[in-house]
XYZ file of C-alpha atoms in Angstrom:
656
model
C 0.000 0.000 0.000
C 1.389 3.477 -0.889
C 2.216 6.085 1.724
C -0.231 8.494 0.081
C -3.019 5.940 0.321
C -2.233 5.259 3.976
C -2.254 8.997 4.739
C -5.625 9.356 3.001
C -7.102 6.530 5.055
C -5.796 7.915 8.344
C -6.817 11.510 7.616
C -10.320 10.437 6.733
C -10.652 8.237 9.758
C -9.451 10.928 12.182
C -11.922 13.428 10.733
C -14.652 10.829 11.190
C -13.850 10.668 14.869
C -14.250 14.443 15.186
C -17.572 14.462 13.344
C -19.238 11.560 15.174
C -22.802 12.185 16.254
C -24.288 9.711 18.711
C -27.991 8.977 18.960
C -28.959 6.883 21.980
C -32.146 4.857 21.642
C -33.241 5.168 25.250
C -35.210 7.600 27.408
C -33.080 9.969 29.467
C -33.285 10.554 33.200
C -31.116 12.965 35.241
C -28.975 10.223 36.810
C -27.508 6.846 36.015
C -26.592 3.663 37.840
C -23.281 1.943 38.584
C -23.286 -1.845 38.689
C -20.583 -4.450 38.838
C -18.895 -7.410 40.462
C -15.964 -7.688 42.878
C -13.785 -10.812 42.662
C -10.503 -12.263 43.874
C -7.826 -11.350 41.319
C -6.159 -14.771 41.294
C -9.070 -17.216 41.683
C -11.861 -15.056 40.157
C -14.105 -16.079 43.079
C -16.793 -13.584 44.153
C -16.012 -11.505 47.266
C -19.060 -11.244 49.527
C -19.447 -8.072 51.566
C -16.758 -6.025 49.798
C -17.126 -2.275 50.275
C -17.616 0.003 47.267
C -17.359 3.765 47.775
C -18.101 6.487 45.235
C -15.293 8.908 46.056
C -16.359 12.417 47.007
C -20.068 11.642 47.324
C -20.548 9.538 50.440
C -22.532 7.048 48.340
C -21.565 3.416 48.256
C -22.647 -0.192 48.442
C -21.619 -3.662 49.566
C -21.452 -6.751 47.396
C -24.071 -9.492 47.749
C -23.653 -13.272 47.907
C -22.639 -13.336 44.220
C -20.163 -10.455 44.542
C -22.504 -8.000 42.778
C -23.148 -4.400 43.779
C -25.319 -1.512 42.564
C -25.300 2.231 43.248
C -28.486 3.942 42.027
C -29.322 7.482 40.876
C -25.787 8.779 40.439
C -25.587 12.236 38.799
C -23.919 12.211 35.390
C -20.173 12.741 35.578
C -16.721 11.195 35.926
C -16.064 9.313 39.170
C -13.558 7.164 41.023
C -14.711 3.981 42.760
C -12.819 2.757 45.830
C -12.979 -0.984 46.579
C -11.891 -2.548 49.865
C -12.161 -5.936 51.558
C -10.624 -7.335 54.727
C -7.334 -9.090 53.970
C -7.060 -7.603 50.465
C -5.241 -4.623 49.003
C -7.490 -1.629 48.229
C -8.225 -0.874 44.594
C -9.337 2.365 42.926
C -11.041 2.435 39.527
C -10.800 5.854 37.917
C -12.656 7.047 34.813
C -16.058 5.679 35.792
C -18.298 7.589 33.381
C -21.951 7.858 34.402
C -24.429 8.915 31.706
C -28.063 9.963 32.188
C -30.512 7.081 32.110
C -27.843 4.439 31.583
C -26.109 1.820 33.679
C -22.321 1.831 33.886
C -20.747 -1.554 34.595
C -17.518 -1.785 36.587
C -15.896 -5.091 37.486
C -13.066 -5.020 40.018
C -10.602 -7.684 41.134
C -8.752 -7.412 44.450
C -5.400 -8.911 45.389
C -4.697 -10.623 48.709
C -2.590 -8.294 50.856
C 0.950 -9.333 51.709
C 1.080 -6.882 54.648
C -1.214 -6.058 57.516
C -3.922 -3.435 57.145
C -2.044 -1.135 59.522
C 0.837 -0.885 57.028
C -1.393 0.303 54.176
C -1.197 4.082 54.490
C 0.094 5.476 51.196
C -1.291 3.435 48.322
C -4.829 4.098 47.210
C -4.821 1.069 44.927
C -4.708 3.045 41.677
C -2.092 0.736 40.134
C -2.583 -3.022 39.988
C -0.073 -5.750 39.154
C -0.182 -9.496 38.601
C 2.274 -11.614 40.580
C 3.524 -13.402 37.446
C 4.115 -10.150 35.512
C 6.035 -7.766 37.819
C 8.010 -6.096 34.999
C 7.238 -4.281 31.752
C 3.458 -4.410 32.199
C 1.025 -1.511 31.779
C -2.759 -1.531 31.966
C -5.343 0.818 30.460
C -9.070 1.150 30.902
C -11.413 1.820 27.984
C -11.806 5.456 29.031
C -8.027 5.965 29.179
C -7.791 4.657 25.621
C -10.734 6.764 24.441
C -9.408 10.084 25.723
C -5.706 9.579 24.930
C -4.531 12.492 22.721
C -3.868 11.410 19.153
C -5.173 7.880 19.630
C -8.680 8.647 18.303
C -9.948 5.542 20.066
C -7.301 3.268 18.519
C -5.877 0.825 21.052
C -2.554 0.468 19.198
C -1.837 4.182 19.086
C -2.142 4.751 22.821
C 0.589 2.140 23.311
C 2.935 4.281 21.244
C 3.072 6.690 24.189
C 4.810 3.999 26.263
C 8.623 4.063 26.450
C 8.892 0.430 25.312
C 7.052 1.109 22.046
C 8.193 2.940 18.919
C 6.501 3.214 15.537
C 7.560 2.413 11.996
C 6.095 5.669 10.659
C 3.106 7.973 11.155
C 0.974 5.969 8.719
C 1.210 2.615 10.482
C 0.036 1.012 13.722
C 2.973 -1.403 13.604
C 4.400 -1.731 17.110
C 8.181 -1.744 17.535
C 8.620 -3.148 21.038
C 12.099 -2.706 22.475
C 13.757 -2.781 19.070
C 11.965 -5.895 17.839
C 10.078 -6.418 14.604
C 6.267 -5.958 14.369
C 6.157 -9.698 13.611
C 7.160 -10.361 17.250
C 3.918 -9.210 18.947
C 0.855 -11.232 20.004
C -2.740 -10.068 20.557
C -5.465 -11.806 22.554
C -9.126 -10.878 22.937
C -10.932 -12.787 25.690
C -8.311 -15.568 25.649
C -8.540 -15.920 21.834
C -5.508 -14.979 19.732
C -6.137 -12.440 16.951
C -3.442 -12.366 14.218
C -3.857 -8.662 13.446
C -5.937 -5.917 15.078
C -5.748 -3.500 12.124
C -7.467 -2.805 8.839
C -5.336 -3.099 5.659
C -2.882 -5.412 7.469
C 0.627 -6.332 6.424
C 0.772 -10.046 5.652
C 3.039 -11.938 8.026
C 3.116 -9.083 10.514
C 0.855 -7.153 12.894
C 0.739 -3.696 11.324
C -1.854 -1.646 9.478
C -2.970 2.004 9.273
C -6.344 1.829 11.099
C -7.419 -0.075 14.180
C -9.898 -2.908 13.692
C -11.262 -3.243 17.232
C -14.168 -1.067 18.337
C -12.943 0.771 21.432
C -16.523 0.899 22.768
C -16.235 -2.871 23.245
C -13.033 -2.731 25.290
C -13.177 -3.090 29.057
C -9.440 -3.285 29.738
C -6.051 -3.705 28.067
C -2.906 -5.161 29.590
C 0.336 -4.821 27.637
C 3.516 -6.756 28.503
C 6.623 -5.440 26.728
C 8.957 -8.196 27.891
C 9.668 -10.777 30.545
C 6.121 -12.168 30.251
C 5.080 -15.433 31.865
C 5.234 -18.987 30.540
C 1.529 -18.801 29.677
C 2.522 -17.130 26.395
C 4.685 -18.725 23.737
C 5.593 -18.187 20.086
C 6.384 -14.486 20.520
C 9.737 -12.763 20.998
C 8.768 -9.261 22.132
C 5.316 -8.511 23.543
C 1.820 -9.683 24.425
C -1.337 -7.550 24.467
C -4.342 -8.960 26.324
C -7.668 -7.252 25.615
C -10.910 -7.934 27.425
C -14.232 -7.086 25.795
C -17.045 -5.952 28.048
C -20.429 -7.614 28.311
C -23.589 -6.173 26.827
C -26.175 -4.326 28.909
C -28.114 -6.806 31.056
C -30.690 -4.192 32.137
C -32.366 -3.590 28.795
C -32.056 -3.032 25.070
C -29.756 -0.185 24.079
C -28.591 1.109 20.710
C -26.217 3.780 19.464
C -25.847 5.130 15.935
C -22.717 6.962 14.791
C -23.049 9.082 11.644
C -20.209 10.891 9.918
C -19.055 12.053 6.509
C -17.004 8.889 5.948
C -19.710 6.370 6.733
C -21.772 5.027 9.545
C -21.625 2.652 12.461
C -23.905 1.292 15.095
C -23.828 -0.623 18.361
C -26.691 -2.621 19.813
C -26.756 -4.574 23.061
C -29.127 -6.144 25.508
C -29.921 -9.038 27.842
C -30.621 -12.644 26.937
C -34.023 -14.124 27.836
C -34.297 -14.804 31.544
C -31.413 -12.382 32.156
C -28.984 -15.296 31.898
C -26.488 -13.312 29.890
C -26.116 -10.548 27.334
C -25.240 -9.788 23.737
C -23.252 -7.005 22.094
C -23.018 -6.201 18.359
C -21.187 -3.555 16.346
C -21.275 -2.802 12.604
C -19.110 -0.137 10.940
C -18.432 0.822 7.329
C -16.414 3.696 5.874
C -17.209 5.889 2.871
C -13.752 7.328 2.356
C -14.326 7.665 -1.389
C -16.966 10.338 -0.718
C -14.679 12.046 1.777
C -11.782 12.137 -0.697
C -14.026 13.761 -3.315
C -15.368 16.309 -0.835
C -11.897 17.315 0.376
C -10.406 17.359 -3.142
C -7.446 15.386 -1.785
C -5.694 15.264 -5.143
C -6.268 11.563 -5.707
C -9.018 9.327 -7.033
C -8.036 6.551 -4.647
C -11.161 5.315 -2.882
C -10.241 2.939 -0.067
C -12.971 1.543 2.130
C -13.045 -0.641 5.184
C -15.675 -2.158 7.406
C -16.001 -4.494 10.341
C -18.538 -6.505 12.304
C -17.862 -7.464 15.920
C -20.003 -9.325 18.392
C -19.928 -10.950 21.804
C -22.524 -13.151 23.487
C -22.339 -14.199 27.149
C -24.408 -17.055 28.595
C -24.447 -17.901 32.307
C -24.607 -21.691 32.587
C -24.663 -21.439 36.391
C -23.194 -19.027 38.983
C -19.686 -20.466 38.496
C -19.684 -21.288 34.761
C -19.979 -18.931 31.816
C -19.943 -19.430 28.055
C -18.793 -16.645 25.710
C -19.050 -16.412 21.926
C -16.808 -13.953 20.103
C -16.621 -12.878 16.457
C -14.450 -10.197 14.816
C -14.594 -9.620 11.042
C -12.816 -7.047 8.887
C -13.292 -6.316 5.163
C -10.943 -3.932 3.316
C -10.580 -2.722 -0.271
C -8.336 -0.172 -1.977
C -7.754 0.610 -5.633
C -5.623 3.006 -7.660
C -5.190 3.266 -11.423
C -2.119 4.153 -13.474
C -3.233 7.722 -14.212
C -3.845 8.494 -10.546
C -0.505 6.937 -9.596
C 1.352 9.109 -12.125
C -0.471 12.279 -11.086
C 0.456 11.695 -7.443
C 4.038 10.447 -7.941
C 3.193 7.005 -6.598
C 5.690 4.197 -7.169
C 2.992 1.575 -7.701
C -0.680 1.149 -8.504
C -3.172 -1.670 -8.253
C -5.819 -3.235 -6.046
C -5.933 -4.773 -2.604
C -8.731 -6.838 -1.051
C -8.507 -8.374 2.388
C -10.991 -10.339 4.466
C -10.350 -11.434 8.046
C -12.520 -13.308 10.516
C -11.811 -14.736 13.938
C -14.603 -16.506 15.740
C -14.555 -18.641 18.818
C -16.115 -19.889 21.997
C -14.698 -19.356 25.473
C -15.644 -21.403 28.553
C -14.907 -19.988 32.007
C -15.307 -22.047 35.173
C -14.569 -20.979 38.754
C -13.491 -23.657 41.231
C -15.018 -22.201 44.381
C -12.363 -20.078 46.064
C -9.453 -22.190 44.831
C -8.994 -21.238 41.191
C -10.459 -21.203 37.700
C -10.227 -22.573 34.161
C -10.396 -20.577 30.947
C -10.724 -22.650 27.769
C -11.219 -21.397 24.216
C -11.739 -22.981 20.810
C -11.437 -20.625 17.843
C -10.917 -20.400 14.090
C -9.260 -17.643 12.048
C -9.552 -17.239 8.273
C -7.623 -14.607 6.282
C -7.880 -13.884 2.559
C -5.576 -11.663 0.474
C -6.053 -10.608 -3.147
C -3.439 -8.073 -4.224
C -2.193 -6.942 -7.626
C 0.424 -4.188 -7.832
C 2.504 -2.944 -10.760
C 5.228 -0.322 -11.124
C 4.039 3.112 -12.220
C 7.126 3.515 -14.400
C 7.489 0.566 -16.771
C 4.284 -1.215 -15.753
C 6.287 -4.201 -14.479
C 4.573 -6.599 -12.116
C 5.542 -6.205 -8.453
C 3.327 -8.795 -6.841
C 0.238 -10.875 -7.460
C -0.949 -12.256 -4.142
C -3.638 -14.914 -3.805
C -3.245 -16.140 -0.242
C -5.500 -17.954 2.186
C -4.312 -18.483 5.754
C -6.441 -20.519 8.159
C -5.812 -21.711 11.692
C -7.874 -23.695 14.183
C -6.880 -22.889 17.774
C -7.335 -24.405 21.226
C -6.159 -22.711 24.428
C -6.582 -23.691 28.071
C -5.343 -21.804 31.152
C -5.861 -22.933 34.748
C -5.039 -21.317 38.077
C -4.950 -23.173 41.399
C -4.282 -21.497 44.741
C -2.630 -24.084 46.993
C -2.418 -21.691 49.946
C -2.157 -17.919 50.467
C 1.588 -18.214 49.705
C 1.645 -20.836 46.965
C -0.148 -21.164 43.625
C 0.108 -22.952 40.297
C -0.790 -21.759 36.810
C -0.797 -24.329 34.026
C -2.296 -24.997 30.623
C -1.938 -26.148 27.041
C -2.488 -24.689 23.582
C -2.613 -26.185 20.109
C -2.938 -24.869 16.556
C -3.524 -26.423 13.163
C -2.555 -24.274 10.164
C -3.740 -24.959 6.626
C -2.791 -22.302 4.104
C -2.950 -21.835 0.357
C -0.512 -19.583 -1.524
C -0.781 -18.695 -5.218
C 1.641 -15.768 -5.465
C 3.844 -14.258 -8.163
C 6.709 -11.886 -7.296
C 8.355 -9.762 -9.975
C 12.043 -8.998 -10.399
C 13.299 -6.449 -7.904
C 16.395 -4.663 -6.672
C 17.238 -4.970 -2.980
C 18.128 -2.018 -0.747
C 21.827 -2.620 -1.422
C 21.293 -2.302 -5.192
C 21.565 -6.004 -6.031
C 19.181 -7.360 -8.716
C 17.087 -10.314 -7.552
C 15.001 -12.453 -9.937
C 11.287 -12.915 -9.446
C 9.609 -16.042 -8.160
C 6.333 -17.955 -8.129
C 4.852 -19.504 -4.997
C 2.270 -22.230 -5.633
C 1.839 -24.109 -2.392
C -0.612 -25.798 -0.054
C 1.098 -25.428 3.303
C -0.002 -27.026 6.566
C 1.566 -27.268 10.020
C 0.740 -28.072 13.630
C 1.962 -26.692 16.941
C 1.365 -27.830 20.523
C 2.531 -26.135 23.703
C 2.210 -26.557 27.439
C 3.303 -24.534 30.445
C 3.567 -24.642 34.235
C 4.236 -21.707 36.564
C 4.769 -21.868 40.313
C 4.098 -18.684 42.299
C 5.598 -18.542 45.794
C 5.695 -15.872 48.489
C 8.546 -17.017 50.754
C 8.457 -13.712 52.616
C 5.815 -11.047 53.156
C 7.466 -8.675 50.674
C 8.916 -11.148 48.149
C 7.100 -12.905 45.306
C 8.834 -15.382 42.996
C 7.411 -16.962 39.845
C 9.247 -19.886 38.281
C 7.860 -21.090 34.977
C 8.646 -23.376 32.093
C 6.950 -24.099 28.793
C 7.600 -26.629 26.085
C 6.557 -26.243 22.452
C 6.391 -28.574 19.480
C 6.251 -27.354 15.872
C 5.714 -29.859 13.073
C 7.850 -27.916 10.578
C 11.308 -29.321 11.264
C 9.888 -31.518 14.065
C 11.133 -29.024 16.652
C 10.669 -29.530 20.414
C 11.797 -26.569 22.507
C 12.032 -25.805 26.227
C 11.680 -22.223 27.491
C 12.335 -21.435 31.191
C 11.043 -18.205 32.784
C 11.754 -16.478 36.132
C 10.262 -13.356 37.720
C 11.012 -11.776 41.122
C 9.287 -8.885 42.855
C 10.391 -7.315 46.141
C 8.207 -4.704 47.860
C 10.825 -2.679 49.738
C 8.170 -0.350 51.122
C 4.648 0.655 50.241
C 6.057 3.284 47.894
C 9.010 1.374 46.423
C 9.417 -2.002 44.734
C 12.148 -3.742 42.741
C 11.621 -6.443 40.137
C 13.610 -8.709 37.843
C 12.649 -11.093 35.069
C 14.483 -13.328 32.656
C 13.505 -16.072 30.278
C 13.936 -17.747 26.925
C 11.389 -16.881 24.228
C 10.954 -18.535 20.850
C 8.857 -17.851 17.763
C 8.134 -19.622 14.510
C 9.068 -17.817 11.333
C 6.072 -16.348 9.457
C 4.340 -19.148 7.594
C 4.617 -17.238 4.318
C 8.422 -17.362 4.641
C 8.356 -21.076 5.480
C 6.157 -21.802 2.464
C 8.505 -19.895 0.151
C 11.673 -21.780 1.035
C 11.857 -25.403 2.306
C 15.449 -24.756 3.460
C 13.986 -22.790 6.366
C 12.258 -25.943 7.665
C 15.562 -27.379 8.884
C 16.585 -24.269 10.821
C 15.960 -23.639 14.500
C 13.206 -21.145 15.271
C 14.390 -17.639 16.226
C 15.076 -17.229 19.929
C 15.448 -14.308 22.350
C 16.673 -14.271 25.939
C 15.211 -11.418 28.011
C 16.830 -9.710 30.997
C 14.738 -6.999 32.678
C 15.409 -5.095 35.892
C 13.024 -2.411 37.126
C 11.916 -0.293 40.023
C 8.632 1.474 40.752
C 8.070 4.394 43.090
C 4.776 6.021 44.098
C 5.224 9.781 43.902
C 1.662 10.113 45.205
C -1.070 7.535 45.679
C -2.216 8.136 42.073
C 1.128 8.927 40.395
C 3.784 6.291 39.749
C 7.327 6.469 38.381
C 8.774 3.374 36.701
C 12.382 2.853 35.600
C 13.502 -0.257 33.705
C 16.693 -1.574 32.126
C 16.519 -4.423 29.616
C 18.524 -6.505 27.185
C 17.333 -8.979 24.534
C 19.839 -11.404 23.017
C 18.546 -12.828 19.714
C 19.877 -15.829 17.800
C 18.908 -18.399 15.134
C 17.645 -15.812 12.648
C 17.707 -16.706 8.926
C 20.205 -15.074 6.606
C 20.676 -15.106 2.833
C 24.425 -15.610 2.128
C 24.009 -13.857 -1.223
C 22.653 -10.753 0.559
C 24.760 -10.647 3.744
C 23.887 -7.059 4.559
C 20.147 -7.728 4.957
C 18.284 -8.924 8.058
C 15.574 -11.073 6.490
C 12.883 -10.932 9.180
C 12.855 -7.128 8.819
C 12.330 -7.389 5.066
C 8.680 -6.316 5.311
C 9.852 -2.896 6.440
C 12.692 -2.276 4.018
C 9.974 -0.822 1.805
C 8.648 -3.820 -0.118
C 5.717 -4.698 2.128
C 6.088 -8.455 1.644
C 8.668 -11.224 2.088
C 10.765 -11.740 -1.023
C 12.245 -14.835 -2.622
C 15.565 -16.186 -1.314
C 17.059 -19.243 -2.986
C 19.667 -19.934 -0.297
C 19.303 -19.425 3.454
C 21.110 -20.273 6.670
C 20.039 -19.826 10.277
C 22.890 -18.303 12.246
C 22.272 -14.549 12.281
C 21.940 -12.826 15.654
C 20.690 -9.534 17.026
C 20.842 -7.476 20.204
C 18.500 -4.913 21.743
C 19.189 -3.057 24.980
C 17.876 0.109 26.566
C 16.573 2.087 29.511
C 13.002 3.366 29.952
C 11.323 5.935 32.178
C 7.551 6.181 32.637
C 5.515 8.535 34.825
C 1.805 7.763 34.875
C -0.881 9.733 36.709
C -4.392 8.387 37.042
C -7.354 10.741 36.609
C -7.987 12.154 40.088
C -9.179 15.704 40.760
C -9.554 16.356 37.008
C -5.854 15.871 36.225
C -4.254 12.951 34.422
C -1.189 12.416 32.303
C 1.547 10.154 31.025
C 5.168 11.013 30.249
C 7.761 8.598 28.923
C 11.305 8.565 27.592
C 13.654 5.842 26.438
C 17.054 5.257 24.917
C 17.779 1.984 23.147
C 19.868 0.348 20.449
C 18.762 -2.456 18.134
C 21.426 -4.157 16.014
C 22.035 -7.356 14.061
C 24.993 -9.336 12.795
C 25.084 -11.820 9.962
C 27.894 -14.424 10.044
C 31.270 -12.944 9.187
C 29.798 -9.456 8.896
C 29.971 -6.322 11.015
C 27.202 -5.289 13.432
C 24.548 -3.171 11.708
C 21.575 -1.159 12.927
C 18.152 -2.754 12.453
C 15.424 -0.843 10.641
C 13.833 -0.080 14.012
C 16.917 1.405 15.698
C 15.209 4.680 16.674
C 17.533 5.316 19.662
C 15.524 8.031 21.443
C 11.784 8.201 22.118
C 9.897 10.796 24.147
C 6.191 11.313 24.721
C 3.948 13.485 26.901
C 0.163 13.418 27.000
């Protein structure tokens, strides 16, 4: 996709956000209601009798036998909810938006306290942390994503304000996490892996110009930039876990968004018998009309649309069934005349269809733990034809189908207040079809490379399992020791990946943490299908070392400082092009993986840096986030000098 096309898409989409008009299909009353559930963070068991206080109002409630609470007739506004329970750390949920005549749903999870109640004097519980992820983890609520400057409701763009994340360019949502490639990131929605959360995606990677997920669906986001637990495999850099909210269980509700680029709507409501809820969103752009109206200097008329839905069914008080579906449909087209008029290097058409659908089963084992099991299927379709503007030579003809059936199971078992186990398995079956033609090209070093044809039915299987042991040998020390093993049918590889995380709470204000582990990832399947020589190579590997400290400047303002190093090895290299780092080829400017007749697997890379983050939660009408980082990202092919990777940005700085 051309840079001009990407800019047109983004400009149109941002204007759409500014021109949105919402029509709520519901009668209005002066106040609204706040409802929710309070649970144990580790076991997900309901907490009976937990206190819920609406800060600054004197209003509050206590949870019932199912952990539910309700606060009625709350004036419209922005609030903070304070949650407390004997033996647990307090928790504060900011950005609770109450609208007239509507119910706002807030679910809170509390963590067992490692110190006595008398020692809790400074922290207001504004920042939460999981025991198995003490480093490099940041969480956002839906409201924090919605109001973030420049994000326009796009979950990927708010992450670019974090010190661990850099961007490829202003036209892409591709996440560069601690010097790694955008191919190294994983995304999960309600325990189901999503290959790409963007419209107009880059095949084999995770980038795209416009976010796919509807931010009105998002309840929370947790982003781990390194040192993540053994529960996640097949990724070298980061994991983003997104949780969609439930639909309104009180009654039918609808919202219509109208703008110059298109329209969108959300509908939600309860299931019969109030045994669950449903939530549906439909959006479609009309960027062609917007381009004509703005006289943007191009006849390019890209469009995109998506349909997203979630259904929740309560089987019984401790078992819940969830159905999830996310579909994206994208099209762009440019002709030769338009390409010449706008100095574009290429012209052609692009069609992309993506769907991920699945079912998720959640079961709570009393107060001892839980199981989360999902079965899902993802289907992706690419149809692309691009030619050079000068010479009309073929660049690429892409006819790809990528399908994967997925199973994932995670279990948590609390053995005692100081000991717990987390364990699970995951499996995938890939069956892909590639009918691609690549034209002759010249690499970035000026070397001519002949074209190639890929005509392949490619299938593969992967199976993984993990076990993590969480121990609290002292009141202020938490240790997580984990290990996972993975099997990949391509090359018959069996790999073992140990993980370790330590967290020491020096005082209520100050903590220190350390994490290390081995992380592995399969090469993109498109690369494996192109060259059978890659099947005999070890999968790329990275060893993480992360040391960090956190300090509470105030109860709602936290400073985080982290140092990290990632040692990469087993990356493929083309001996005929020794100056190129093949896994970064998507971002040398081609936009797809190219043909390589000879490959080896002994290239290595190194990323290291330091990061500073100051985050203030919204209290007393003030919020903010400031970050800075310095890092290097380099690679070395055998017998060659160290070179900078494409993503070696060195300095990043952000304030919002």
